PDB file of C-alpha atoms in Angstrom:
ATOM      1  CA  MET A   5     134.047  97.037  86.785  1.00  0.00           C
ATOM      2  CA  SER A   6     137.334  98.517  88.008  1.00  0.00           C
ATOM      3  CA  TYR A   7     139.587  98.147  90.966  1.00  0.00           C
ATOM      4  CA  ASN A   8     142.668 100.264  91.446  1.00  0.00           C
ATOM      5  CA  LYS A   9     144.356 100.307  88.057  1.00  0.00           C
ATOM      6  CA  TYR A  10     142.623  97.200  86.741  1.00  0.00           C
ATOM      7  CA  ALA A  11     139.412  97.082  84.782  1.00  0.00           C
ATOM      8  CA  SER A  12     137.340  94.245  83.457  1.00  0.00           C
ATOM      9  CA  THR A  13     136.591  93.989  79.797  1.00  0.00           C
ATOM     10  CA  LEU A  14     133.267  95.397  78.393  1.00  0.00           C
ATOM     11  CA  ARG A  15     130.794  93.057  76.824  1.00  0.00           C
ATOM     12  CA  PRO A  16     127.351  93.834  75.322  1.00  0.00           C
ATOM     13  CA  ILE A  17     124.244  92.589  77.260  1.00  0.00           C
ATOM     14  CA  CYS A  18     121.511  91.430  74.838  1.00  0.00           C
ATOM     15  CA  CYS A  19     119.075  89.955  77.468  1.00  0.00           C
ATOM     16  CA  GLY A  20     118.910  90.255  81.269  1.00  0.00           C
ATOM     17  CA  VAL A  21     121.279  91.877  83.659  1.00  0.00           C
ATOM     18  CA  PRO A  22     124.374  90.506  85.528  1.00  0.00           C
ATOM     19  CA  GLN A  23     123.350  88.989  88.899  1.00  0.00           C
ATOM     20  CA  GLY A  24     124.596  90.955  91.871  1.00  0.00           C
ATOM     21  CA  SER A  25     125.112  94.268  89.920  1.00  0.00           C
ATOM     22  CA  ILE A  26     124.131  97.544  91.426  1.00  0.00           C
ATOM     23  CA  LEU A  27     121.773  98.484  88.675  1.00  0.00           C
ATOM     24  CA  GLY A  28     120.316  95.023  88.440  1.00  0.00           C
ATOM     25  CA  PRO A  29     117.179  95.465  90.756  1.00  0.00           C
ATOM     26  CA  LEU A  30     116.426  98.865  89.209  1.00  0.00           C
ATOM     27  CA  LEU A  31     116.746  97.645  85.595  1.00  0.00           C
ATOM     28  CA  PHE A  32     114.635  94.601  86.407  1.00  0.00           C
ATOM     29  CA  LEU A  33     111.826  96.849  87.871  1.00  0.00           C
ATOM     30  CA  LEU A  34     111.998  98.971  84.683  1.00  0.00           C
ATOM     31  CA  TYR A  35     111.873  95.813  82.680  1.00  0.00           C
ATOM     32  CA  ILE A  36     108.714  94.363  84.117  1.00  0.00           C
ATOM     33  CA  ASN A  37     107.002  97.700  84.920  1.00  0.00           C
ATOM     34  CA  ASP A  38     104.580  97.412  82.073  1.00  0.00           C
ATOM     35  CA  MET A  39     103.343  93.876  83.068  1.00  0.00           C
ATOM     36  CA  SER A  40     100.117  95.172  84.547  1.00  0.00           C
ATOM     37  CA  TYR A  41      99.079  96.723  81.046  1.00  0.00           C
ATOM     38  CA  CYS A  42      98.920  93.268  79.463  1.00  0.00           C
ATOM     39  CA  CYS A  43      95.692  92.341  81.354  1.00  0.00           C
ATOM     40  CA  LYS A  44      92.370  94.137  81.381  1.00  0.00           C
ATOM     41  CA  TYR A  45      90.713  92.679  84.482  1.00  0.00           C
ATOM     42  CA  LEU A  46      93.405  91.398  86.831  1.00  0.00           C
ATOM     43  CA  GLN A  47      94.834  93.641  89.532  1.00  0.00           C
ATOM     44  CA  PHE A  48      98.630  93.506  89.994  1.00  0.00           C
ATOM     45  CA  ILE A  49     100.796  93.865  93.094  1.00  0.00           C
ATOM     46  CA  LEU A  50     104.424  93.932  92.075  1.00  0.00           C
ATOM     47  CA  PHE A  51     107.262  93.485  94.602  1.00  0.00           C
ATOM     48  CA  ALA A  52     110.662  92.846  92.960  1.00  0.00           C
ATOM     49  CA  ASP A  53     110.229  89.444  91.221  1.00  0.00           C
ATOM     50  CA  ASP A  54     107.204  88.394  93.470  1.00  0.00           C
ATOM     51  CA  THR A  55     103.878  89.189  91.609  1.00  0.00           C
ATOM     52  CA  ASN A  56     100.417  88.789  92.873  1.00  0.00           C
ATOM     53  CA  LEU A  57      97.267  88.873  90.779  1.00  0.00           C
ATOM     54  CA  PHE A  58      93.736  89.613  92.139  1.00  0.00           C
ATOM     55  CA  TYR A  59      90.256  89.208  90.622  1.00  0.00           C
ATOM     56  CA  SER A  60      86.859  89.121  92.111  1.00  0.00           C
ATOM     57  CA  ASN A  61      83.620  87.772  90.788  1.00  0.00           C
ATOM     58  CA  PRO A  62      80.595  86.204  92.455  1.00  0.00           C
ATOM     59  CA  ASP A  63      80.009  83.800  89.627  1.00  0.00           C
ATOM     60  CA  LEU A  64      82.758  81.055  89.727  1.00  0.00           C
ATOM     61  CA  TRP A  65      82.185  80.055  86.045  1.00  0.00           C
ATOM     62  CA  GLN A  66      82.850  83.653  84.896  1.00  0.00           C
ATOM     63  CA  LEU A  67      85.758  83.945  87.291  1.00  0.00           C
ATOM     64  CA  MET A  68      87.436  80.842  85.975  1.00  0.00           C
ATOM     65  CA  GLN A  69      86.914  81.873  82.257  1.00  0.00           C
ATOM     66  CA  ILE A  70      88.136  85.441  82.723  1.00  0.00           C
ATOM     67  CA  VAL A  71      91.133  84.496  84.841  1.00  0.00           C
ATOM     68  CA  ASN A  72      92.198  81.788  82.446  1.00  0.00           C
ATOM     69  CA  ASP A  73      91.882  84.187  79.408  1.00  0.00           C
ATOM     70  CA  GLU A  74      93.825  86.878  81.365  1.00  0.00           C
ATOM     71  CA  LEU A  75      96.601  84.334  82.168  1.00  0.00           C
ATOM     72  CA  ASP A  76      96.924  83.510  78.536  1.00  0.00           C
ATOM     73  CA  LEU A  77      97.512  87.242  77.749  1.00  0.00           C
ATOM     74  CA  LEU A  78     100.150  87.190  80.657  1.00  0.00           C
ATOM     75  CA  SER A  79     101.824  84.192  79.180  1.00  0.00           C
ATOM     76  CA  ASP A  80     102.070  85.955  75.793  1.00  0.00           C
ATOM     77  CA  TRP A  81     103.720  88.982  77.671  1.00  0.00           C
ATOM     78  CA  PHE A  82     106.286  86.502  79.348  1.00  0.00           C
ATOM     79  CA  LYS A  83     107.164  85.093  75.978  1.00  0.00           C
ATOM     80  CA  ALA A  84     107.434  88.463  74.333  1.00  0.00           C
ATOM     81  CA  ASN A  85     109.856  89.652  77.075  1.00  0.00           C
ATOM     82  CA  ARG A  86     111.876  86.411  77.127  1.00  0.00           C
ATOM     83  CA  LEU A  87     110.845  85.575  80.786  1.00  0.00           C
ATOM     84  CA  SER A  88     109.826  82.166  82.090  1.00  0.00           C
ATOM     85  CA  LEU A  89     107.402  81.418  84.801  1.00  0.00           C
ATOM     86  CA  ASN A  90     107.960  78.594  87.329  1.00  0.00           C
ATOM     87  CA  VAL A  91     104.559  76.987  87.388  1.00  0.00           C
ATOM     88  CA  LYS A  92     105.508  74.655  90.215  1.00  0.00           C
ATOM     89  CA  LYS A  93     105.977  77.644  92.492  1.00  0.00           C
ATOM     90  CA  THR A  94     102.783  79.405  91.183  1.00  0.00           C
ATOM     91  CA  ASN A  95      99.497  78.816  93.137  1.00  0.00           C
ATOM     92  CA  TYR A  96      96.133  80.420  93.598  1.00  0.00           C
ATOM     93  CA  MET A  97      93.906  80.868  96.604  1.00  0.00           C
ATOM     94  CA  MET A  98      90.108  81.347  96.696  1.00  0.00           C
ATOM     95  CA  PHE A  99      89.078  84.040  99.353  1.00  0.00           C
ATOM     96  CA  GLY A 100      85.670  83.931 100.917  1.00  0.00           C
ATOM     97  CA  TYR A 101      83.407  81.796 103.222  1.00  0.00           C
ATOM     98  CA  LYS A 102      81.136  80.439 100.546  1.00  0.00           C
ATOM     99  CA  LYS A 103      81.111  79.738  96.851  1.00  0.00           C
ATOM    100  CA  VAL A 104      78.428  81.455  94.809  1.00  0.00           C
ATOM    101  CA  VAL A 105      77.921  79.726  91.469  1.00  0.00           C
ATOM    102  CA  GLY A 106      76.196  81.047  88.452  1.00  0.00           C
ATOM    103  CA  GLN A 107      74.077  79.286  85.784  1.00  0.00           C
ATOM    104  CA  CYS A 108      76.768  76.680  85.101  1.00  0.00           C
ATOM    105  CA  PRO A 109      77.407  74.446  88.192  1.00  0.00           C
ATOM    106  CA  ILE A 110      81.048  74.176  89.056  1.00  0.00           C
ATOM    107  CA  THR A 111      82.455  71.469  91.346  1.00  0.00           C
ATOM    108  CA  ASN A 112      86.068  70.979  92.649  1.00  0.00           C
ATOM    109  CA  SER A 113      86.720  68.436  89.906  1.00  0.00           C
ATOM    110  CA  ASN A 114      86.021  70.760  86.875  1.00  0.00           C
ATOM    111  CA  PHE A 115      87.211  74.122  88.364  1.00  0.00           C
ATOM    112  CA  SER A 116      90.832  74.805  87.236  1.00  0.00           C
ATOM    113  CA  ILE A 117      93.083  77.813  86.718  1.00  0.00           C
ATOM    114  CA  LYS A 118      95.684  77.232  84.053  1.00  0.00           C
ATOM    115  CA  ILE A 119      98.661  78.953  82.480  1.00  0.00           C
ATOM    116  CA  ASP A 120     100.233  77.557  79.293  1.00  0.00           C
ATOM    117  CA  HIS A 121      97.740  74.614  79.682  1.00  0.00           C
ATOM    118  CA  VAL A 122      99.230  73.618  83.002  1.00  0.00           C
ATOM    119  CA  ASN A 123      96.951  73.450  86.059  1.00  0.00           C
ATOM    120  CA  ILE A 124      97.896  75.803  88.886  1.00  0.00           C
ATOM    121  CA  THR A 125      97.739  74.316  92.372  1.00  0.00           C
ATOM    122  CA  GLU A 126      95.162  75.648  94.823  1.00  0.00           C
ATOM    123  CA  VAL A 127      96.442  76.350  98.303  1.00  0.00           C
ATOM    124  CA  GLU A 128      94.697  77.064 101.742  1.00  0.00           C
ATOM    125  CA  TYR A 129      97.330  79.624 102.740  1.00  0.00           C
ATOM    126  CA  THR A 130     100.471  81.330 101.505  1.00  0.00           C
ATOM    127  CA  LYS A 131     103.240  83.558 102.771  1.00  0.00           C
ATOM    128  CA  PHE A 132     103.576  87.040 101.338  1.00  0.00           C
ATOM    129  CA  LEU A 133     106.310  89.302 102.453  1.00  0.00           C
ATOM    130  CA  GLY A 134     106.667  87.424 105.824  1.00  0.00           C
ATOM    131  CA  VAL A 135     102.976  87.290 106.491  1.00  0.00           C
ATOM    132  CA  ILE A 136     100.977  84.021 106.211  1.00  0.00           C
ATOM    133  CA  ILE A 137      97.625  84.745 104.647  1.00  0.00           C
ATOM    134  CA  ASP A 138      94.907  82.060 104.775  1.00  0.00           C
ATOM    135  CA  LYS A 139      91.801  81.919 102.581  1.00  0.00           C
ATOM    136  CA  LYS A 140      89.409  82.878 105.334  1.00  0.00           C
ATOM    137  CA  LEU A 141      91.525  85.758 106.645  1.00  0.00           C
ATOM    138  CA  THR A 142      91.445  84.306 110.102  1.00  0.00           C
ATOM    139  CA  TRP A 143      95.224  84.832 110.611  1.00  0.00           C
ATOM    140  CA  GLN A 144      95.407  81.695 112.597  1.00  0.00           C
ATOM    141  CA  ARG A 145      98.468  80.220 110.889  1.00  0.00           C
ATOM    142  CA  HIS A 146     100.317  83.505 111.096  1.00  0.00           C
ATOM    143  CA  VAL A 147      99.572  83.867 114.805  1.00  0.00           C
ATOM    144  CA  THR A 148     100.764  80.311 115.377  1.00  0.00           C
ATOM    145  CA  HIS A 149     103.867  81.074 113.360  1.00  0.00           C
ATOM    146  CA  ILE A 150     104.636  84.063 115.562  1.00  0.00           C
ATOM    147  CA  SER A 151     103.900  82.113 118.702  1.00  0.00           C
ATOM    148  CA  ASN A 152     106.555  79.542 117.819  1.00  0.00           C
ATOM    149  CA  LYS A 153     109.057  82.170 117.142  1.00  0.00           C
ATOM    150  CA  ILE A 154     108.381  83.961 120.454  1.00  0.00           C
ATOM    151  CA  ALA A 155     108.480  80.714 122.376  1.00  0.00           C
ATOM    152  CA  LYS A 156     112.018  80.023 121.132  1.00  0.00           C
ATOM    153  CA  SER A 157     113.044  83.537 122.214  1.00  0.00           C
ATOM    154  CA  LEU A 158     111.487  83.051 125.673  1.00  0.00           C
ATOM    155  CA  TYR A 159     113.713  80.079 126.148  1.00  0.00           C
ATOM    156  CA  VAL A 160     116.744  82.343 125.575  1.00  0.00           C
ATOM    157  CA  LEU A 161     115.393  84.980 127.974  1.00  0.00           C
ATOM    158  CA  ASN A 162     114.763  82.427 130.677  1.00  0.00           C
ATOM    159  CA  ARG A 163     118.262  80.936 130.543  1.00  0.00           C
ATOM    160  CA  LEU A 164     119.699  84.529 130.848  1.00  0.00           C
ATOM    161  CA  LYS A 165     117.336  86.062 133.427  1.00  0.00           C
ATOM    162  CA  TYR A 166     119.727  85.451 136.365  1.00  0.00           C
ATOM    163  CA  LYS A 167     122.846  86.331 134.391  1.00  0.00           C
ATOM    164  CA  LEU A 168     121.815  89.785 132.989  1.00  0.00           C
ATOM    165  CA  PRO A 169     120.272  92.813 134.694  1.00  0.00           C
ATOM    166  CA  SER A 170     116.650  93.704 133.879  1.00  0.00           C
ATOM    167  CA  TYR A 171     117.488  96.522 131.465  1.00  0.00           C
ATOM    168  CA  ALA A 172     119.618  94.086 129.443  1.00  0.00           C
ATOM    169  CA  LEU A 173     116.744  91.585 129.294  1.00  0.00           C
ATOM    170  CA  CYS A 174     114.425  94.333 128.216  1.00  0.00           C
ATOM    171  CA  SER A 175     116.721  95.100 125.392  1.00  0.00           C
ATOM    172  CA  LEU A 176     116.672  91.460 124.487  1.00  0.00           C
ATOM    173  CA  TYR A 177     112.858  91.528 124.519  1.00  0.00           C
ATOM    174  CA  TYR A 178     112.848  94.356 121.978  1.00  0.00           C
ATOM    175  CA  SER A 179     115.374  92.498 119.915  1.00  0.00           C
ATOM    176  CA  LEU A 180     113.961  88.980 119.857  1.00  0.00           C
ATOM    177  CA  ILE A 181     110.259  89.247 120.540  1.00  0.00           C
ATOM    178  CA  TYR A 182     109.006  92.670 119.775  1.00  0.00           C
ATOM    179  CA  PRO A 183     109.768  92.605 116.046  1.00  0.00           C
ATOM    180  CA  HIS A 184     107.602  89.495 115.513  1.00  0.00           C
ATOM    181  CA  LEU A 185     104.697  91.330 117.253  1.00  0.00           C
ATOM    182  CA  VAL A 186     104.866  94.638 115.561  1.00  0.00           C
ATOM    183  CA  TYR A 187     105.587  93.480 112.014  1.00  0.00           C
ATOM    184  CA  CYS A 188     102.437  94.060 109.945  1.00  0.00           C
ATOM    185  CA  ILE A 189     100.278  93.965 112.974  1.00  0.00           C
ATOM    186  CA  ILE A 190      97.897  96.409 111.389  1.00  0.00           C
ATOM    187  CA  LEU A 191      96.887  93.494 109.135  1.00  0.00           C
ATOM    188  CA  TRP A 192      96.743  90.527 111.378  1.00  0.00           C
ATOM    189  CA  GLY A 193      96.074  92.329 114.748  1.00  0.00           C
ATOM    190  CA  CYS A 194      92.353  92.198 113.968  1.00  0.00           C
ATOM    191  CA  ALA A 195      92.307  88.428 114.534  1.00  0.00           C
ATOM    192  CA  ALA A 196      89.872  86.980 117.037  1.00  0.00           C
ATOM    193  CA  LYS A 197      90.914  87.546 120.737  1.00  0.00           C
ATOM    194  CA  SER A 198      91.035  83.765 121.263  1.00  0.00           C
ATOM    195  CA  LEU A 199      93.877  83.730 118.834  1.00  0.00           C
ATOM    196  CA  LEU A 200      95.700  86.786 120.180  1.00  0.00           C
ATOM    197  CA  ASN A 201      95.356  85.351 123.746  1.00  0.00           C
ATOM    198  CA  GLU A 202      98.088  82.919 122.605  1.00  0.00           C
ATOM    199  CA  LEU A 203     100.475  85.755 122.084  1.00  0.00           C
ATOM    200  CA  LEU A 204      99.355  87.585 125.300  1.00  0.00           C
ATOM    201  CA  ILE A 205     100.122  84.524 127.328  1.00  0.00           C
ATOM    202  CA  LEU A 206     103.690  84.542 125.893  1.00  0.00           C
ATOM    203  CA  GLN A 207     103.919  88.203 126.577  1.00  0.00           C
ATOM    204  CA  LYS A 208     102.951  87.634 130.196  1.00  0.00           C
ATOM    205  CA  ARG A 209     105.742  85.053 130.613  1.00  0.00           C
ATOM    206  CA  ALA A 210     108.178  87.553 128.938  1.00  0.00           C
ATOM    207  CA  VAL A 211     107.463  90.387 131.406  1.00  0.00           C
ATOM    208  CA  ARG A 212     107.719  87.951 134.392  1.00  0.00           C
ATOM    209  CA  ILE A 213     111.124  86.824 133.147  1.00  0.00           C
ATOM    210  CA  LEU A 214     112.178  90.491 132.584  1.00  0.00           C
ATOM    211  CA  ASN A 215     111.284  91.298 136.214  1.00  0.00           C
ATOM    212  CA  LYS A 216     112.444  87.917 137.555  1.00  0.00           C
ATOM    213  CA  CYS A 217     109.033  87.310 139.139  1.00  0.00           C
ATOM    214  CA  PRO A 218     107.392  83.975 139.884  1.00  0.00           C
ATOM    215  CA  TYR A 219     105.350  82.178 137.213  1.00  0.00           C
ATOM    216  CA  LEU A 220     101.897  83.205 138.473  1.00  0.00           C
ATOM    217  CA  SER A 221     102.671  86.904 139.352  1.00  0.00           C
ATOM    218  CA  HIS A 222     100.152  89.519 138.316  1.00  0.00           C
ATOM    219  CA  SER A 223     101.228  90.840 134.993  1.00  0.00           C
ATOM    220  CA  ASN A 224      99.519  94.218 134.627  1.00  0.00           C
ATOM    221  CA  PRO A 225     102.044  96.044 137.035  1.00  0.00           C
ATOM    222  CA  LEU A 226     104.841  94.370 135.225  1.00  0.00           C
ATOM    223  CA  PHE A 227     103.738  95.548 131.827  1.00  0.00           C
ATOM    224  CA  ARG A 228     103.385  99.063 133.239  1.00  0.00           C
ATOM    225  CA  LYS A 229     106.821  98.956 135.018  1.00  0.00           C
ATOM    226  CA  CYS A 230     108.535  97.772 131.723  1.00  0.00           C
ATOM    227  CA  ASN A 231     106.466 100.234 129.656  1.00  0.00           C
ATOM    228  CA  ILE A 232     105.458  97.361 127.335  1.00  0.00           C
ATOM    229  CA  LEU A 233     102.126  97.223 125.476  1.00  0.00           C
ATOM    230  CA  LYS A 234     100.035  94.090 125.417  1.00  0.00           C
ATOM    231  CA  VAL A 235      99.334  92.652 121.897  1.00  0.00           C
ATOM    232  CA  TYR A 236      95.763  94.145 121.822  1.00  0.00           C
ATOM    233  CA  ASP A 237      96.960  97.535 122.696  1.00  0.00           C
ATOM    234  CA  LEU A 238      99.965  97.309 120.333  1.00  0.00           C
ATOM    235  CA  TYR A 239      97.493  96.782 117.517  1.00  0.00           C
ATOM    236  CA  VAL A 240      95.398  99.769 118.486  1.00  0.00           C
ATOM    237  CA  TYR A 241      98.533 101.814 118.982  1.00  0.00           C
ATOM    238  CA  SER A 242      99.841 100.980 115.518  1.00  0.00           C
ATOM    239  CA  CYS A 243      96.447 101.759 113.868  1.00  0.00           C
ATOM    240  CA  ALA A 244      96.338 105.142 115.647  1.00  0.00           C
ATOM    241  CA  TYR A 245      99.868 105.872 114.501  1.00  0.00           C
ATOM    242  CA  LEU A 246      99.070 105.115 111.015  1.00  0.00           C
ATOM    243  CA  VAL A 247      95.973 107.455 111.059  1.00  0.00           C
ATOM    244  CA  TYR A 248      98.099 110.322 112.571  1.00  0.00           C
ATOM    245  CA  LYS A 249     100.712 109.950 109.884  1.00  0.00           C
ATOM    246  CA  PHE A 250      97.946 109.936 107.249  1.00  0.00           C
ATOM    247  CA  LYS A 251      96.258 113.054 108.702  1.00  0.00           C
ATOM    248  CA  HIS A 252      99.655 114.903 108.633  1.00  0.00           C
ATOM    249  CA  ASN A 253     100.703 113.679 105.197  1.00  0.00           C
ATOM    250  CA  TYR A 254     103.568 111.561 106.383  1.00  0.00           C
ATOM    251  CA  LEU A 255     102.548 108.493 104.297  1.00  0.00           C
ATOM    252  CA  PRO A 256     103.413 107.695 100.692  1.00  0.00           C
ATOM    253  CA  LEU A 257     101.172 109.159  98.008  1.00  0.00           C
ATOM    254  CA  ILE A 258      99.706 105.746  97.203  1.00  0.00           C
ATOM    255  CA  CYS A 259      98.171 105.823 100.782  1.00  0.00           C
ATOM    256  CA  ASN A 260      96.169 109.043 100.094  1.00  0.00           C
ATOM    257  CA  THR A 261      93.002 107.103  99.531  1.00  0.00           C
ATOM    258  CA  LEU A 262      93.263 104.937 102.591  1.00  0.00           C
ATOM    259  CA  PHE A 263      90.977 107.138 104.673  1.00  0.00           C
ATOM    260  CA  SER A 264      88.602 110.016 103.882  1.00  0.00           C
ATOM    261  CA  LEU A 265      88.239 113.133 105.923  1.00  0.00           C
ATOM    262  CA  ASN A 266      84.844 114.511 106.784  1.00  0.00           C
ATOM    263  CA  ILE A 267      85.539 118.124 105.973  1.00  0.00           C
ATOM    264  CA  ARG A 268      82.459 120.353 106.266  1.00  0.00           C
ATOM    265  CA  PRO A 269      81.928 123.878 105.090  1.00  0.00           C
ATOM    266  CA  SER A 270      83.048 126.566 107.537  1.00  0.00           C
ATOM    267  CA  ASN A 271      79.550 128.109 107.578  1.00  0.00           C
ATOM    268  CA  ASP A 272      77.900 124.814 108.564  1.00  0.00           C
ATOM    269  CA  ILE A 273      76.990 125.423 112.254  1.00  0.00           C
ATOM    270  CA  THR A 274      74.545 122.440 112.543  1.00  0.00           C
ATOM    271  CA  HIS A 275      77.265 119.940 113.415  1.00  0.00           C
ATOM    272  CA  ARG A 276      79.335 119.616 116.483  1.00  0.00           C
ATOM    273  CA  LEU A 277      82.673 121.429 116.384  1.00  0.00           C
ATOM    274  CA  ARG A 278      84.615 118.429 117.686  1.00  0.00           C
ATOM    275  CA  LEU A 279      83.658 116.508 114.500  1.00  0.00           C
ATOM    276  CA  THR A 280      85.271 118.955 112.142  1.00  0.00           C
ATOM    277  CA  ASN A 281      87.939 117.293 110.033  1.00  0.00           C
ATOM    278  CA  GLU A 282      87.190 113.875 111.605  1.00  0.00           C
ATOM    279  CA  PHE A 283      87.231 110.804 109.426  1.00  0.00           C
ATOM    280  CA  ASN A 284      84.378 109.176 107.532  1.00  0.00           C
ATOM    281  CA  ILE A 285      83.681 105.663 108.746  1.00  0.00           C
ATOM    282  CA  PRO A 286      82.817 103.470 105.759  1.00  0.00           C
ATOM    283  CA  PHE A 287      79.909 101.187 105.962  1.00  0.00           C
ATOM    284  CA  ALA A 288      80.796  97.550 106.804  1.00  0.00           C
ATOM    285  CA  ARG A 289      78.386  94.822 105.809  1.00  0.00           C
ATOM    286  CA  THR A 290      80.561  91.864 106.882  1.00  0.00           C
ATOM    287  CA  SER A 291      82.723  91.224 109.992  1.00  0.00           C
ATOM    288  CA  ILE A 292      85.880  91.077 107.835  1.00  0.00           C
ATOM    289  CA  ARG A 293      85.200  94.462 106.374  1.00  0.00           C
ATOM    290  CA  GLU A 294      84.558  95.818 109.823  1.00  0.00           C
ATOM    291  CA  ARG A 295      88.047  94.646 111.027  1.00  0.00           C
ATOM    292  CA  CYS A 296      89.677  96.343 108.039  1.00  0.00           C
ATOM    293  CA  ILE A 297      92.039  99.224 108.829  1.00  0.00           C
ATOM    294  CA  THR A 298      89.916 101.593 106.718  1.00  0.00           C
ATOM    295  CA  VAL A 299      86.983 101.054 109.121  1.00  0.00           C
ATOM    296  CA  ARG A 300      88.875 100.308 112.338  1.00  0.00           C
ATOM    297  CA  GLY A 301      91.291 103.114 112.011  1.00  0.00           C
ATOM    298  CA  PRO A 302      88.892 106.065 112.134  1.00  0.00           C
ATOM    299  CA  LYS A 303      86.982 104.386 115.054  1.00  0.00           C
ATOM    300  CA  ILE A 304      90.154 104.098 117.019  1.00  0.00           C
ATOM    301  CA  TRP A 305      91.112 107.682 116.164  1.00  0.00           C
ATOM    302  CA  ILE A 306      87.800 109.037 117.463  1.00  0.00           C
ATOM    303  CA  SER A 307      88.223 107.209 120.757  1.00  0.00           C
ATOM    304  CA  LEU A 308      91.409 109.059 121.509  1.00  0.00           C
ATOM    305  CA  THR A 309      91.518 112.238 123.597  1.00  0.00           C
ATOM    306  CA  GLU A 310      91.827 115.678 121.933  1.00  0.00           C
ATOM    307  CA  ASP A 311      95.285 116.174 123.715  1.00  0.00           C
ATOM    308  CA  ILE A 312      96.670 113.159 121.908  1.00  0.00           C
ATOM    309  CA  LYS A 313      95.133 113.882 118.506  1.00  0.00           C
ATOM    310  CA  ASN A 314      96.476 117.481 118.629  1.00  0.00           C
ATOM    311  CA  SER A 315     100.107 116.439 119.262  1.00  0.00           C
ATOM    312  CA  MET A 316     102.562 118.764 117.375  1.00  0.00           C
ATOM    313  CA  SER A 317     104.981 116.061 116.354  1.00  0.00           C
ATOM    314  CA  ILE A 318     105.227 112.289 115.803  1.00  0.00           C
ATOM    315  CA  SER A 319     107.517 111.824 118.806  1.00  0.00           C
ATOM    316  CA  ILE A 320     105.067 113.673 121.130  1.00  0.00           C
ATOM    317  CA  PHE A 321     102.137 111.736 119.667  1.00  0.00           C
ATOM    318  CA  LYS A 322     103.822 108.372 120.224  1.00  0.00           C
ATOM    319  CA  ASN A 323     104.860 109.205 123.795  1.00  0.00           C
ATOM    320  CA  LYS A 324     101.368 110.423 124.753  1.00  0.00           C
ATOM    321  CA  LEU A 325      99.667 107.447 123.051  1.00  0.00           C
ATOM    322  CA  MET A 326     102.059 104.958 124.781  1.00  0.00           C
ATOM    323  CA  LYS A 327     101.355 106.556 128.130  1.00  0.00           C
ATOM    324  CA  TYR A 328      97.638 106.527 127.464  1.00  0.00           C
ATOM    325  CA  TYR A 329      97.526 102.773 127.116  1.00  0.00           C
ATOM    326  CA  VAL A 330     100.190 101.861 129.585  1.00  0.00           C
ATOM    327  CA  ASP A 331      98.475 103.831 132.341  1.00  0.00           C
ATOM    328  CA  LYS A 332      95.367 101.672 131.978  1.00  0.00           C
ATOM    329  CA  TYR A 333      97.374  98.685 133.367  1.00  0.00           C
TER     330      TYR A 333
END
């Protein structure tokens, strides 16, 4: 470290990196990059120092045995790399609507996930990168969380509606409310309409404030005037935008398997020409799978007009898509 003519003394680092250093995050990622190789069955999602492990098995007895064995291997990796795990901040969550047990009956009293012989706490929901995920994937807690955030912002807008012009209020809407709606909406936007209605009601209040209209004014013309999408259409817009970027190779390489194109041979004349290079729609056995972006995305894409799908650039596509949904109001 140097500043002007002064330089700090050099000292060797035997373990870890100085906190706040420029190379600290990169060196830490390199340090834990091989963590996923210590386990055979667990799937890892690494984001800085926040690590998530996933495993699926219809037999709860096997699930408990395998996960506990894998966590023992993970514990050995921590010790070999001189890292410590805060078990109090570690928890697990069981996804699914029902428990399918195998030959050995399991109850809540004898089912336990442990690491270093310490029980890990089971939770009903957790927050991951700002999104609250519940065990049933209903997104109820996340929608409630967003509603509370937006309600506070509406108070600010309401206090300023007679002090600022409409364009300034609109800028505040996109600064205070819109980020909460659009963040990861591709994940939670598939929630039940009864839940999304909570957000739509708040949006209606917002556009009435932006246009300084009475409380019970019809909202559709106001959405169209402000060029603002309702939460339902904002979800569909985001999904279609993701599919467009996938089709034109604008997404990271890790997203290449998100969708699959239905590319047919050029000499195949038995199919309709409009279906050439369209997306395959995976089979969905459950309602949760049907709401997944890999299934919902291609369906939304097929519903678009050819003029929108054939847009030459991202900006043109976004403008046409926005106009397509706003004009319906």
